[in-house]
Amino acid sequence: MPAAPESVALAFEELRPGDRIVVEHVVTVGPRRWTTRTSGKVIRTERRRHGLHFRRNSDDKVFSDVIILELPDGELTTVTMDEFTTVRPE
């Protein structure tokens, strides 16, 4: 019997409030590497401007895509998207 196909990754632009998703993120610190998973209901998505980059020109605009999730226990959390983040339907 063939294995069930994996769920297709969702693009940030496809997310809508009320969607139930699982976010997987690869974290690398020095030689260590691990994967974290967060699942919950999308409350909203945002593109936030930030100043994380040191000594940039004052007119440089740096943005991050973020997802605000409601966890199963009701807690709210914010997940910042990057190239190591995968979003799948729950």
mmCIF file of C-alpha atoms in Angstrom:
data_model
loop_
_atom_site.group_PDB
_atom_site.id
_atom_site.type_symbol
_atom_site.label_atom_id
_atom_site.label_comp_id
_atom_site.label_asym_id
_atom_site.label_seq_id
_atom_site.Cartn_x
_atom_site.Cartn_y
_atom_site.Cartn_z
ATOM 1 C CA MET A 1 0.000 0.000 0.000
ATOM 2 C CA PRO A 2 1.510 3.395 -0.953
ATOM 3 C CA ALA A 3 2.289 5.892 1.769
ATOM 4 C CA ALA A 4 -0.116 8.771 2.249
ATOM 5 C CA PRO A 5 1.095 11.921 0.515
ATOM 6 C CA GLU A 6 2.506 14.562 2.810
ATOM 7 C CA SER A 7 0.411 17.672 3.197
ATOM 8 C CA VAL A 8 1.405 20.466 0.882
ATOM 9 C CA ALA A 9 3.223 23.436 2.386
ATOM 10 C CA LEU A 10 1.208 26.661 2.489
ATOM 11 C CA ALA A 11 2.503 30.040 1.387
ATOM 12 C CA PHE A 12 2.320 32.940 3.850
ATOM 13 C CA GLU A 13 -0.079 34.765 1.509
ATOM 14 C CA GLU A 14 -2.518 31.805 1.587
ATOM 15 C CA LEU A 15 -3.066 31.927 5.361
ATOM 16 C CA ARG A 16 -6.438 33.187 6.609
ATOM 17 C CA PRO A 17 -7.787 33.800 10.129
ATOM 18 C CA GLY A 18 -9.240 30.567 11.496
ATOM 19 C CA ASP A 19 -6.895 28.266 9.542
ATOM 20 C CA ARG A 20 -5.443 25.482 11.697
ATOM 21 C CA ILE A 21 -1.746 25.064 10.877
ATOM 22 C CA VAL A 22 1.506 23.459 11.987
ATOM 23 C CA VAL A 23 4.639 25.611 11.713
ATOM 24 C CA GLU A 24 8.006 23.814 11.539
ATOM 25 C CA HIS A 25 11.180 25.811 11.972
ATOM 26 C CA VAL A 26 14.791 24.623 11.774
ATOM 27 C CA VAL A 27 16.951 26.275 14.451
ATOM 28 C CA THR A 28 20.730 26.278 14.083
ATOM 29 C CA VAL A 29 23.076 27.446 16.847
ATOM 30 C CA GLY A 30 26.731 26.711 16.214
ATOM 31 C CA PRO A 31 27.077 23.021 15.309
ATOM 32 C CA ARG A 32 23.690 22.125 16.856
ATOM 33 C CA ARG A 33 20.531 21.928 14.781
ATOM 34 C CA TRP A 34 16.963 21.025 15.741
ATOM 35 C CA THR A 35 13.390 21.412 14.536
ATOM 36 C CA THR A 36 10.602 23.061 16.517
ATOM 37 C CA ARG A 37 6.884 22.644 15.841
ATOM 38 C CA THR A 38 4.077 24.977 16.813
ATOM 39 C CA SER A 39 0.451 24.253 15.980
ATOM 40 C CA GLY A 40 -2.618 26.387 16.420
ATOM 41 C CA LYS A 41 -5.264 28.574 14.851
ATOM 42 C CA VAL A 42 -4.265 31.618 12.779
ATOM 43 C CA ILE A 43 -5.504 34.826 14.409
ATOM 44 C CA ARG A 44 -3.871 37.123 11.840
ATOM 45 C CA THR A 45 -0.782 37.599 9.695
ATOM 46 C CA GLU A 46 1.322 40.755 9.490
ATOM 47 C CA ARG A 47 4.339 42.174 7.767
ATOM 48 C CA ARG A 48 6.243 44.002 10.542
ATOM 49 C CA ARG A 49 8.967 46.541 10.066
ATOM 50 C CA HIS A 50 11.891 46.101 12.420
ATOM 51 C CA GLY A 51 15.393 47.351 13.079
ATOM 52 C CA LEU A 52 17.276 44.116 13.636
ATOM 53 C CA HIS A 53 20.124 45.034 11.315
ATOM 54 C CA PHE A 54 22.950 47.030 12.818
ATOM 55 C CA ARG A 55 24.371 50.106 11.077
ATOM 56 C CA ARG A 56 22.063 50.176 8.095
ATOM 57 C CA ASN A 57 21.051 53.345 6.329
ATOM 58 C CA SER A 58 18.167 55.085 8.042
ATOM 59 C CA ASP A 59 16.033 54.769 4.898
ATOM 60 C CA ASP A 60 16.535 50.982 4.615
ATOM 61 C CA LYS A 61 13.261 49.217 5.263
ATOM 62 C CA VAL A 62 13.512 45.736 6.775
ATOM 63 C CA PHE A 63 10.351 43.658 7.184
ATOM 64 C CA SER A 64 9.473 40.217 8.559
ATOM 65 C CA ASP A 65 6.356 38.145 7.922
ATOM 66 C CA VAL A 66 4.770 37.047 11.203
ATOM 67 C CA ILE A 67 1.869 34.764 12.093
ATOM 68 C CA ILE A 68 -0.086 35.303 15.304
ATOM 69 C CA LEU A 69 -1.377 31.906 16.469
ATOM 70 C CA GLU A 70 -3.765 30.818 19.185
ATOM 71 C CA LEU A 71 -2.399 27.642 20.784
ATOM 72 C CA PRO A 72 -4.734 24.835 21.943
ATOM 73 C CA ASP A 73 -4.639 26.164 25.536
ATOM 74 C CA GLY A 74 -5.738 29.662 24.408
ATOM 75 C CA GLU A 75 -2.288 31.264 24.663
ATOM 76 C CA LEU A 76 -1.263 33.601 21.818
ATOM 77 C CA THR A 77 2.157 33.304 20.225
ATOM 78 C CA THR A 78 3.944 35.016 17.350
ATOM 79 C CA VAL A 79 5.955 33.046 14.791
ATOM 80 C CA THR A 80 8.394 34.900 12.533
ATOM 81 C CA MET A 81 8.798 33.402 9.068
ATOM 82 C CA ASP A 82 12.180 32.900 7.435
ATOM 83 C CA GLU A 83 13.720 30.617 4.827
ATOM 84 C CA PHE A 84 13.837 27.742 7.348
ATOM 85 C CA THR A 85 10.103 27.854 8.178
ATOM 86 C CA THR A 86 7.485 25.503 6.729
ATOM 87 C CA VAL A 87 3.736 25.955 7.209
ATOM 88 C CA ARG A 88 1.348 23.036 6.689
ATOM 89 C CA PRO A 89 -2.355 22.550 7.372
ATOM 90 C CA GLU A 90 -3.085 20.717 10.610
#
